[in-house]
Short mmCIF file of C-alpha atoms in Angstrom, two decimals:
data_model
loop_
_atom_site.label_atom_id
_atom_site.label_comp_id
_atom_site.label_asym_id
_atom_site.label_seq_id
_atom_site.Cartn_x
_atom_site.Cartn_y
_atom_site.Cartn_z
CA MET A 19 0.00 0.00 0.00
CA ARG A 20 1.43 3.37 -1.05
CA HIS A 21 -1.39 5.69 0.05
CA LEU A 22 -4.70 5.31 1.89
CA LEU A 23 -7.10 7.64 0.08
CA SER A 24 -10.45 5.87 0.05
CA THR A 25 -12.11 2.60 1.01
CA ARG A 26 -13.73 2.31 -2.40
CA ASP A 27 -10.50 1.12 -4.03
CA LEU A 28 -9.44 -1.06 -1.08
CA SER A 29 -9.53 -4.78 -1.86
CA ARG A 30 -10.98 -7.30 0.58
CA ASP A 31 -7.56 -8.85 1.19
CA ASP A 32 -5.89 -5.49 1.82
CA ALA A 33 -8.68 -4.43 4.17
CA ILE A 34 -8.48 -7.64 6.18
CA ALA A 35 -4.67 -7.49 6.25
CA LEU A 36 -4.91 -3.96 7.69
CA LEU A 37 -7.47 -5.01 10.31
CA ASP A 38 -5.22 -7.95 11.27
CA VAL A 39 -2.19 -5.69 11.74
CA ALA A 40 -4.48 -3.45 13.82
CA GLU A 41 -5.18 -6.46 16.09
CA ASP A 42 -1.45 -6.75 16.77
CA MET A 43 -1.25 -2.99 17.35
CA ALA A 44 -4.19 -3.21 19.79
CA ALA A 45 -2.30 -5.87 21.75
CA VAL A 46 0.58 -3.41 22.13
CA GLN A 47 -1.86 -0.83 23.54
CA GLU A 48 -2.61 -3.21 26.41
CA ARG A 49 1.03 -3.50 27.46
CA GLU A 50 2.86 -1.38 30.00
CA VAL A 51 5.28 -0.14 27.31
CA LYS A 52 2.94 1.07 24.55
CA LYS A 53 5.64 2.22 22.19
CA LEU A 54 7.21 0.38 19.24
CA PRO A 55 10.47 1.39 17.53
CA THR A 56 9.07 0.59 14.08
CA LEU A 57 9.00 4.06 12.45
CA ARG A 58 12.01 5.53 14.25
CA GLY A 59 13.55 8.28 12.13
CA ARG A 60 10.44 8.73 9.97
CA THR A 61 8.50 11.98 9.95
CA VAL A 62 4.72 12.17 9.80
CA VAL A 63 3.04 15.52 9.13
CA ASN A 64 -0.55 16.07 10.25
CA LEU A 65 -1.80 18.54 7.67
CA PHE A 66 -5.19 19.78 8.84
CA PHE A 67 -7.04 22.38 6.78
CA GLU A 68 -10.18 21.74 8.83
CA ASP A 69 -10.55 21.68 12.60
CA SER A 70 -10.57 18.23 14.12
CA THR A 71 -9.12 17.61 17.52
CA ARG A 72 -10.18 13.97 17.82
CA THR A 73 -8.86 12.71 14.50
CA ARG A 74 -5.66 14.71 14.80
CA ILE A 75 -4.77 13.47 18.28
CA SER A 76 -5.66 9.92 17.25
CA PHE A 77 -3.21 10.10 14.34
CA GLU A 78 -0.69 11.85 16.55
CA ALA A 79 -0.89 9.11 19.19
CA ALA A 80 -0.63 6.43 16.49
CA ALA A 81 2.48 7.96 14.92
CA LYS A 82 4.14 8.57 18.29
CA ARG A 83 3.51 5.03 19.47
CA LEU A 84 5.37 3.86 16.37
CA SER A 85 8.25 6.23 17.30
CA ALA A 86 7.77 8.51 14.27
CA ASP A 87 8.43 12.23 14.63
CA VAL A 88 5.17 14.16 14.35
CA ILE A 89 4.73 17.67 12.99
CA ASN A 90 1.30 19.24 13.36
CA PHE A 91 0.36 21.72 10.71
CA SER A 92 -3.03 23.36 10.98
CA ALA A 93 -4.27 25.87 8.46
CA LYS A 94 -5.38 28.38 11.04
CA GLY A 95 -2.64 30.90 11.72
CA SER A 96 -0.38 29.35 9.10
CA SER A 97 0.75 30.55 5.71
CA VAL A 98 -2.34 28.84 4.25
CA SER A 99 -4.46 31.60 5.77
CA LYS A 100 -2.15 33.98 3.92
CA GLY A 101 -3.13 32.36 0.62
CA GLU A 102 -0.52 29.63 0.12
CA SER A 103 -1.63 26.97 -2.35
CA LEU A 104 -1.78 23.24 -1.62
CA LYS A 105 1.09 22.81 -4.04
CA ASP A 106 3.35 25.24 -2.19
CA THR A 107 2.44 23.68 1.14
CA ALA A 108 3.21 20.22 -0.25
CA GLN A 109 6.56 21.32 -1.58
CA THR A 110 7.42 22.84 1.79
CA LEU A 111 6.67 19.51 3.45
CA GLN A 112 8.72 17.69 0.82
CA ALA A 113 11.68 19.97 1.50
CA MET A 114 11.31 19.23 5.21
CA GLY A 115 11.60 15.51 4.52
CA ALA A 116 8.10 14.29 5.37
CA ASP A 117 7.73 10.52 4.92
CA GLY A 118 4.01 10.48 5.56
CA VAL A 119 1.30 13.14 5.29
CA VAL A 120 -2.04 12.81 7.06
CA ILE A 121 -4.34 15.30 5.39
CA ARG A 122 -7.77 16.63 6.24
CA HIS A 123 -9.22 19.10 3.77
CA PRO A 124 -12.62 20.72 3.16
CA SER A 125 -12.37 19.96 -0.57
CA SER A 126 -13.23 16.44 -1.77
CA GLY A 127 -10.29 15.01 -3.66
CA ALA A 128 -7.52 17.11 -2.08
CA PRO A 129 -5.70 14.00 -0.70
CA PHE A 130 -5.86 12.39 -4.14
CA THR A 131 -4.36 15.50 -5.71
CA LEU A 132 -1.61 15.53 -3.11
CA ALA A 133 -0.81 11.86 -3.68
CA THR A 134 -0.81 11.87 -7.47
CA SER A 135 0.49 15.33 -8.35
CA GLY A 136 4.17 14.45 -8.03
CA TRP A 137 4.64 17.39 -5.64
CA ILE A 138 5.65 15.08 -2.85
CA ASP A 139 7.11 11.55 -2.34
CA ALA A 140 5.43 10.92 1.00
CA GLY A 141 2.73 8.34 1.64
CA VAL A 142 -0.63 10.11 1.96
CA VAL A 143 -3.41 9.20 4.38
CA ASN A 144 -6.82 10.76 3.84
CA ALA A 145 -8.12 11.89 7.24
CA GLY A 146 -11.36 13.23 5.74
CA ASP A 147 -11.86 15.23 2.56
CA GLY A 148 -14.98 17.33 2.04
CA THR A 149 -18.01 15.10 1.69
CA HIS A 150 -15.98 12.36 -0.02
CA GLU A 151 -14.26 9.82 2.26
CA HIS A 152 -12.79 9.22 5.71
CA PRO A 153 -11.24 5.77 5.27
CA THR A 154 -9.61 5.29 8.70
CA GLN A 155 -12.97 5.98 10.38
CA ALA A 156 -14.63 3.23 8.34
CA LEU A 157 -11.74 0.88 9.06
CA LEU A 158 -11.96 1.49 12.81
CA ASP A 159 -15.73 0.96 12.65
CA ALA A 160 -15.23 -2.36 10.84
CA PHE A 161 -12.51 -3.30 13.32
CA THR A 162 -14.84 -2.51 16.23
CA MET A 163 -17.66 -4.60 14.73
CA ARG A 164 -15.34 -7.53 14.04
CA ARG A 165 -13.95 -7.49 17.58
CA ARG A 166 -17.41 -7.33 19.18
CA LEU A 167 -18.62 -10.19 17.00
CA HIS A 168 -15.60 -12.50 16.98
CA GLY A 169 -13.43 -11.42 19.93
CA ALA A 170 -10.03 -13.08 20.02
CA ALA A 171 -10.88 -15.09 16.88
CA SER A 172 -11.18 -11.93 14.73
CA ARG A 173 -8.01 -12.33 12.68
CA GLY A 174 -8.59 -13.13 9.03
CA ARG A 175 -12.37 -12.70 9.25
CA ASP A 176 -14.67 -10.43 7.27
CA LEU A 177 -18.16 -9.12 8.14
CA ASP A 178 -20.11 -11.55 5.99
CA GLY A 179 -23.87 -11.19 6.50
CA VAL A 180 -23.62 -8.52 9.25
CA ARG A 181 -26.61 -6.18 8.91
CA VAL A 182 -25.69 -2.53 9.45
CA VAL A 183 -28.10 0.41 9.60
CA VAL A 184 -26.51 3.84 9.12
CA VAL A 185 -28.74 6.70 10.23
CA GLY A 186 -28.51 10.45 9.68
CA ASP A 187 -26.95 12.98 7.39
CA ILE A 188 -25.85 10.71 4.55
CA LEU A 189 -25.62 13.66 2.14
CA HIS A 190 -22.71 15.39 3.91
CA SER A 191 -21.18 12.35 5.56
CA ARG A 192 -17.82 11.08 4.37
CA VAL A 193 -18.02 8.57 7.23
CA ALA A 194 -21.13 7.07 5.64
CA ARG A 195 -19.53 6.93 2.20
CA SER A 196 -16.37 5.24 3.43
CA ASN A 197 -18.43 2.80 5.48
CA VAL A 198 -20.75 1.91 2.59
CA TRP A 199 -17.83 0.88 0.35
CA LEU A 200 -15.82 -0.90 3.02
CA LEU A 201 -18.77 -2.76 4.53
CA GLU A 202 -19.81 -3.93 1.06
CA THR A 203 -16.24 -5.17 0.40
CA LEU A 204 -16.28 -7.06 3.70
CA GLY A 205 -19.64 -8.71 2.96
CA ALA A 206 -21.96 -6.73 5.24
CA GLU A 207 -25.46 -5.60 4.25
CA VAL A 208 -25.95 -1.85 4.59
CA THR A 209 -29.20 0.10 5.00
CA LEU A 210 -29.05 3.89 4.95
CA VAL A 211 -31.77 5.80 6.81
CA ALA A 212 -32.18 9.54 6.41
CA PRO A 213 -34.67 12.32 5.74
CA PRO A 214 -35.12 12.55 1.94
CA THR A 215 -33.41 15.95 2.02
CA LEU A 216 -30.22 14.36 3.44
CA VAL A 217 -29.90 11.58 0.87
CA PRO A 218 -27.56 12.31 -2.07
CA VAL A 219 -29.31 12.91 -5.40
CA ASP A 220 -28.09 9.73 -7.07
CA VAL A 221 -27.41 6.73 -4.87
CA SER A 222 -28.29 4.15 -7.51
CA GLY A 223 -24.66 3.05 -7.72
CA TRP A 224 -24.30 2.59 -3.96
CA PRO A 225 -24.30 -0.95 -2.60
CA ALA A 226 -26.90 -0.09 0.03
CA VAL A 227 -30.65 -0.06 0.61
CA ILE A 228 -32.20 3.40 1.17
CA GLU A 229 -34.92 3.64 3.81
CA TYR A 230 -36.74 6.74 5.04
CA ASP A 231 -38.48 5.21 8.05
CA LEU A 232 -36.14 4.57 10.99
CA ASP A 233 -38.64 2.45 12.92
CA ARG A 234 -39.06 0.10 9.99
CA ALA A 235 -35.29 -0.27 9.62
CA LEU A 236 -34.86 -0.97 13.34
CA ALA A 237 -37.75 -3.45 13.43
CA ALA A 238 -35.61 -5.87 11.42
CA GLY A 239 -33.30 -6.16 14.45
CA PRO A 240 -30.01 -5.15 12.79
CA ASP A 241 -26.63 -6.25 14.17
CA VAL A 242 -25.31 -2.69 14.12
CA VAL A 243 -26.95 0.75 14.31
CA MET A 244 -24.58 3.54 13.39
CA MET A 245 -25.81 7.03 14.23
CA LEU A 246 -24.17 9.89 12.31
CA ARG A 247 -23.57 13.32 13.72
CA ILE A 248 -25.81 16.16 12.55
CA GLN A 249 -23.14 18.48 11.23
CA ALA A 250 -24.40 21.96 12.10
CA GLU A 251 -21.44 23.48 10.25
CA ARG A 252 -22.63 21.96 6.96
CA MET A 253 -26.31 22.81 7.46
CA GLN A 254 -26.58 26.06 5.53
CA GLY A 255 -29.82 24.92 3.87
CA ALA A 256 -33.13 23.92 5.43
CA PHE A 257 -32.75 20.14 5.52
CA PHE A 258 -35.24 19.44 8.31
CA PRO A 259 -37.73 21.64 10.19
CA ASN A 260 -35.95 21.78 13.56
CA SER A 261 -33.75 19.69 15.79
CA ARG A 262 -36.62 18.45 17.98
CA GLU A 263 -38.42 17.08 14.99
CA TYR A 264 -35.20 15.48 13.77
CA ALA A 265 -34.66 13.81 17.16
CA ARG A 266 -38.25 12.55 17.19
CA THR A 267 -38.17 11.14 13.66
CA TRP A 268 -34.56 10.07 13.05
CA GLY A 269 -32.91 10.01 16.50
CA LEU A 270 -32.07 6.91 18.50
CA ASP A 271 -34.17 7.93 21.50
CA ASP A 272 -34.90 5.96 24.67
CA HIS A 273 -37.97 4.30 23.22
CA ARG A 274 -36.31 3.14 20.01
CA PHE A 275 -33.23 1.99 21.92
CA ALA A 276 -35.38 -0.09 24.27
CA GLN A 277 -36.91 -1.90 21.28
CA LEU A 278 -33.53 -3.03 19.94
CA PRO A 279 -32.22 -6.54 20.58
CA GLU A 280 -29.63 -6.58 23.38
CA THR A 281 -27.02 -7.83 20.92
CA THR A 282 -27.33 -4.83 18.59
CA MET A 283 -24.25 -2.62 18.66
CA VAL A 284 -24.80 1.13 18.84
CA MET A 285 -22.04 3.07 17.11
CA HIS A 286 -21.29 6.76 16.69
CA PRO A 287 -18.17 8.31 15.15
CA GLY A 288 -18.26 11.21 17.63
CA PRO A 289 -18.49 13.90 18.69
CA MET A 290 -22.08 13.12 19.74
CA ASN A 291 -24.99 15.55 19.89
CA ARG A 292 -26.67 13.91 22.88
CA GLY A 293 -30.42 14.27 22.76
CA LEU A 294 -30.36 15.06 19.04
CA GLU A 295 -29.27 12.00 17.02
CA ILE A 296 -28.60 9.78 20.04
CA ALA A 297 -30.08 9.61 23.55
CA ALA A 298 -27.75 9.49 26.52
CA ARG A 299 -29.09 6.10 27.59
CA ALA A 300 -28.13 4.56 24.24
CA ALA A 301 -24.75 6.31 24.13
CA ASP A 302 -23.78 5.15 27.63
CA SER A 303 -25.19 1.63 27.41
CA MET A 304 -23.25 -1.64 27.25
CA GLN A 305 -24.33 -1.87 23.61
CA SER A 306 -22.57 1.38 22.79
CA THR A 307 -19.13 1.05 21.22
CA VAL A 308 -18.32 4.76 21.30
CA ARG A 309 -15.33 4.49 23.62
CA GLU A 310 -14.04 1.33 21.93
CA GLN A 311 -14.18 3.19 18.63
CA VAL A 312 -11.86 5.86 20.02
CA ALA A 313 -9.36 3.31 21.38
CA ASN A 314 -9.55 1.21 18.22
CA GLY A 315 -8.97 4.34 16.14
CA VAL A 316 -5.40 4.55 17.43
CA SER A 317 -4.74 0.86 16.64
CA VAL A 318 -6.18 1.12 13.13
CA ARG A 319 -4.21 4.30 12.38
CA MET A 320 -1.03 2.63 13.67
CA ALA A 321 -1.72 -0.22 11.25
CA ALA A 322 -2.26 2.21 8.36
CA LEU A 323 0.94 4.14 9.11
CA TYR A 324 2.85 0.87 9.51
CA LEU A 325 1.66 -0.48 6.16
CA LEU A 326 2.31 2.81 4.36
CA LEU A 327 5.61 3.81 5.86
CA SER A 328 7.56 0.80 7.17
CA GLY A 329 8.59 -0.87 3.91
CA GLU A 330 11.05 0.23 1.26
CA ARG A 331 9.91 3.24 -0.75
CA GLY A 332 9.20 3.32 -4.45
CA GLU A 333 6.85 0.34 -4.52
CA THR A 334 4.19 0.43 -7.19
CA PRO A 335 0.89 1.78 -5.82
CA MET B 6 17.93 -30.94 -2.51
CA ARG B 7 19.28 -33.01 0.37
CA THR B 8 17.43 -34.03 3.55
CA VAL B 9 19.44 -33.23 6.65
CA LEU B 10 16.96 -34.16 9.39
CA GLN B 11 14.07 -36.58 9.07
CA GLN B 12 11.08 -36.74 11.37
CA ALA B 13 12.74 -39.13 13.84
CA ASP B 14 15.93 -37.02 13.91
CA LEU B 15 13.87 -33.92 14.57
CA GLU B 16 12.02 -35.60 17.44
CA ARG B 17 15.30 -36.80 18.98
CA ALA B 18 16.87 -33.33 18.66
CA LEU B 19 13.88 -31.70 20.41
CA THR B 20 13.90 -34.34 23.17
CA ARG B 21 17.61 -33.74 23.78
CA ILE B 22 17.09 -29.95 23.86
CA ALA B 23 14.24 -30.44 26.36
CA HIS B 24 16.58 -32.43 28.65
CA GLU B 25 19.30 -29.80 28.27
CA ILE B 26 16.89 -26.98 29.15
CA LEU B 27 15.80 -28.80 32.30
CA GLU B 28 19.38 -29.63 33.25
CA ALA B 29 20.63 -26.06 32.83
CA ASN B 30 17.60 -24.64 34.67
CA ARG B 31 17.77 -27.35 37.39
CA GLY B 32 14.13 -28.19 36.82
CA ALA B 33 11.14 -26.50 35.26
CA ASP B 34 10.76 -23.63 37.76
CA ASP B 35 9.90 -20.26 36.16
CA LEU B 36 10.42 -21.54 32.59
CA VAL B 37 8.52 -19.88 29.72
CA LEU B 38 9.10 -20.89 26.11
CA LEU B 39 8.46 -18.19 23.51
CA GLY B 40 8.53 -19.11 19.83
CA ILE B 41 9.29 -16.64 17.05
CA PRO B 42 6.66 -16.82 14.26
CA THR B 43 5.99 -18.74 12.20
CA ARG B 44 7.77 -22.05 12.80
CA GLY B 45 9.38 -21.08 16.08
CA VAL B 46 5.90 -20.99 17.64
CA ALA B 47 5.18 -24.59 16.63
CA LEU B 48 8.61 -25.65 17.87
CA ALA B 49 8.09 -23.88 21.21
CA GLU B 50 4.78 -25.68 21.69
CA ARG B 51 6.38 -29.04 20.94
CA LEU B 52 9.32 -28.35 23.24
CA ALA B 53 6.96 -27.25 26.01
CA ARG B 54 5.02 -30.50 25.70
CA ILE B 55 8.22 -32.58 25.93
CA VAL B 56 9.64 -30.53 28.82
CA SER B 57 6.30 -30.76 30.66
CA ARG B 58 6.20 -34.52 30.19
CA ILE B 59 9.75 -35.04 31.48
CA ALA B 60 9.42 -32.62 34.41
CA GLY B 61 5.87 -33.61 35.29
CA VAL B 62 4.70 -30.00 35.55
CA ASP B 63 3.11 -27.68 33.00
CA VAL B 64 5.64 -25.46 31.23
CA PRO B 65 3.88 -22.69 29.27
CA ALA B 66 4.61 -21.77 25.66
CA GLY B 67 3.76 -18.61 23.76
CA ALA B 68 4.66 -16.50 20.75
CA LEU B 69 6.85 -13.42 20.40
CA ASP B 70 6.47 -11.45 17.16
CA VAL B 71 9.59 -9.44 16.33
CA THR B 72 8.44 -7.88 13.04
CA MET B 73 8.02 -4.37 14.39
CA TYR B 74 11.49 -4.50 15.98
CA ARG B 75 13.44 -5.57 12.88
CA ASP B 76 16.28 -3.39 11.59
CA ASP B 77 15.63 -4.19 7.94
CA LEU B 78 12.00 -3.01 7.58
CA GLY B 79 12.94 -0.12 5.30
CA ARG B 80 14.94 -2.43 3.00
CA ASN B 81 12.15 -4.88 2.20
CA PRO B 82 8.50 -4.83 1.18
CA VAL B 83 6.10 -4.41 4.09
CA ARG B 84 5.98 -7.50 6.31
CA ALA B 85 2.81 -8.91 7.83
CA THR B 86 2.78 -8.87 11.63
CA HIS B 87 1.89 -11.83 13.84
CA PRO B 88 0.27 -12.05 17.25
CA THR B 89 2.42 -11.97 20.38
CA GLU B 90 1.02 -14.25 23.06
CA VAL B 91 2.67 -14.27 26.45
CA PRO B 92 1.27 -16.98 28.69
CA GLY B 93 0.00 -16.38 32.22
CA ASP B 94 1.29 -13.47 34.23
CA GLY B 95 4.03 -12.23 31.90
CA ILE B 96 7.79 -12.66 31.83
CA ASP B 97 8.88 -10.67 34.89
CA GLY B 98 11.28 -12.83 36.90
CA ARG B 99 10.87 -15.80 34.57
CA VAL B 100 13.49 -17.69 32.59
CA VAL B 101 12.52 -17.14 28.96
CA VAL B 102 13.71 -19.60 26.33
CA LEU B 103 13.40 -18.07 22.87
CA VAL B 104 12.75 -20.71 20.23
CA ASP B 105 13.36 -20.35 16.48
CA ASP B 106 13.82 -22.71 13.57
CA VAL B 107 17.02 -21.41 11.95
CA LEU B 108 19.76 -19.24 13.48
CA TYR B 109 21.57 -17.33 10.72
CA SER B 110 22.65 -13.67 10.89
CA GLY B 111 21.33 -13.25 14.44
CA ARG B 112 19.31 -10.18 13.45
CA THR B 113 15.99 -11.81 14.28
CA ILE B 114 17.24 -12.67 17.77
CA ARG B 115 18.52 -9.12 18.27
CA ALA B 116 15.03 -7.88 17.41
CA ALA B 117 13.56 -10.51 19.76
CA LEU B 118 15.68 -9.25 22.67
CA ASP B 119 14.36 -5.71 22.08
CA ALA B 120 10.78 -6.97 21.83
CA LEU B 121 11.22 -8.96 25.04
CA ALA B 122 12.55 -5.94 26.93
CA ASP B 123 9.30 -4.09 26.14
CA LEU B 124 7.26 -6.94 27.65
CA GLY B 125 9.01 -6.94 31.01
CA ARG B 126 12.19 -7.97 32.77
CA ALA B 127 13.03 -11.65 32.44
CA ARG B 128 15.39 -13.16 35.02
CA ALA B 129 17.31 -14.78 32.20
CA VAL B 130 16.90 -15.23 28.44
CA ARG B 131 18.13 -18.37 26.64
CA LEU B 132 18.02 -19.33 22.98
CA ALA B 133 17.04 -22.68 21.47
CA VAL B 134 17.19 -23.28 17.70
CA LEU B 135 16.56 -26.31 15.57
CA VAL B 136 19.34 -25.48 13.09
CA ASP B 137 22.39 -23.24 13.46
CA ARG B 138 23.73 -22.50 9.99
CA GLY B 139 26.45 -20.00 10.95
CA HIS B 140 27.22 -16.65 9.24
CA ARG B 141 26.46 -14.53 12.32
CA GLU B 142 26.40 -10.75 11.98
CA PHE B 143 25.90 -10.11 15.70
CA PRO B 144 27.58 -11.39 18.88
CA ILE B 145 24.76 -13.88 19.47
CA ARG B 146 24.94 -17.64 20.02
CA ALA B 147 22.39 -20.30 20.85
CA ASP B 148 22.30 -22.12 24.20
CA TYR B 149 20.59 -25.17 22.72
CA VAL B 150 21.07 -26.36 19.13
CA GLY B 151 19.26 -29.19 17.37
CA LYS B 152 21.83 -29.46 14.60
CA ASN B 153 24.86 -27.43 13.59
CA LEU B 154 24.75 -27.13 9.84
CA PRO B 155 27.74 -25.26 8.40
CA SER B 156 26.39 -23.88 5.13
CA SER B 157 27.25 -21.60 2.27
CA THR B 158 25.33 -18.31 2.04
CA ARG B 159 24.19 -19.48 -1.41
CA GLU B 160 22.45 -22.50 0.08
CA ARG B 161 18.89 -22.49 1.32
CA ILE B 162 17.79 -24.29 4.48
CA ASN B 163 14.13 -25.33 4.56
CA VAL B 164 12.52 -26.35 7.82
CA HIS B 165 9.23 -28.19 7.43
CA LEU B 166 6.99 -28.78 10.44
CA ALA B 167 3.82 -30.83 10.44
CA GLU B 168 1.79 -28.00 12.08
CA VAL B 169 2.69 -25.53 9.31
CA ASP B 170 3.79 -27.53 6.28
CA GLY B 171 2.19 -30.95 6.77
CA ASP B 172 5.45 -32.87 7.28
CA ASP B 173 8.59 -32.83 9.45
CA ALA B 174 11.94 -32.43 7.67
CA VAL B 175 14.95 -30.17 7.33
CA THR B 176 16.38 -29.93 3.82
CA ILE B 177 19.20 -28.01 2.18
CA GLU B 178 19.28 -26.94 -1.46
CA GLY B 179 21.29 -24.88 -3.92
CA GLY B 180 24.92 -23.90 -3.56
CA ASP B 181 26.24 -26.09 -6.36
CA GLU B 182 25.62 -23.77 -9.26
#
């Protein structure tokens, strides 16, 4: 693997290999000494053009636990706010000797441009681009599902036949997109539930069932319910009447949560809007994987950085 | 291709190593056998069974993956990692016997010593190998050796174990051309 830009072009074997390495990384996180010498002398740059504390510190922890040097570059207060182009920023990082670049950008496709432009030799990890993809989030979600379902026997397994319901703002969600492609590759069955205004115009090519009625989707007793965050910062239009109506119609409230089988996992990529898309009782229940998702995020990102940066350079993509 | 050890030879070599481990350790107290993936793990499990049978107490076996501690990661394509499984309550104060199939440059064992140090503080660390083929690049030697096999660097030593390959044999090939 040369770059990790999307889950759409990730093969089943590559995805499972990454999740298996993540299992070994997770085992390291349970030791007293949580650090590995693997990426000693390598430099990873966190290039964040969009605010994200959680994803950035997760990548930072992952890189540091592999002994890489980490440079955090956020657009605010940097030369980017003075009008520097992505190309000039990339060439600056190249001159500084970056081996890996973790990029988050408000424009869909920016990581792809960075990886294929020839501006930079570094391995590129997409940490979220516009409304396109957020591959490490989907990988940590898949990792979390696999661990809950198969425990210590997770290695080598896929998610064949696992029924996943993804609820919320599908239109703006790169988490949903990355999950749809990865879950399909791993054999899971995906149902997307959203208000019609928050479903993309053309989803005919998506390997997922579209449903507008949350109660009907939940009545089937899915294995996983994934609640997406209502992204206030992307809600410039009138997508639903008000937040109370959204919570009543598309939120995982106490009543809906109580109807779910006790084996159904409740997932959320965070940060949560408690009382809006997810009730506190669901978020804090034994069925909730929210905290596991955070811990697993570090293991999965360690695996991604290991696979991208540990081998000899110049491999074919 | 020439067969150097057959199944019976391999069994005898492991039985002798088991006796030597018990003799040097004056019994089975505090022993932990850790195999280095892939074939070292199977060998460690076999050795542990033999040692347990002779000593009459259970000697635990586990696995120690050294991939992320190797010094040649940047010179090769990415390597797959393997699980590390340390039995019971860890290695603190225990006598750890590292087990591998072939001892060659010694670089794997160097990596194993680093990996072990991150798991805890063993009272002592020993090394058991099925085949020692020479050509060391580090000041490392094995405490227990199944067979010394002086070889040319152009030759290839293949260790087959029933658990991994379906049969037990050690063969040597190449080197003539």
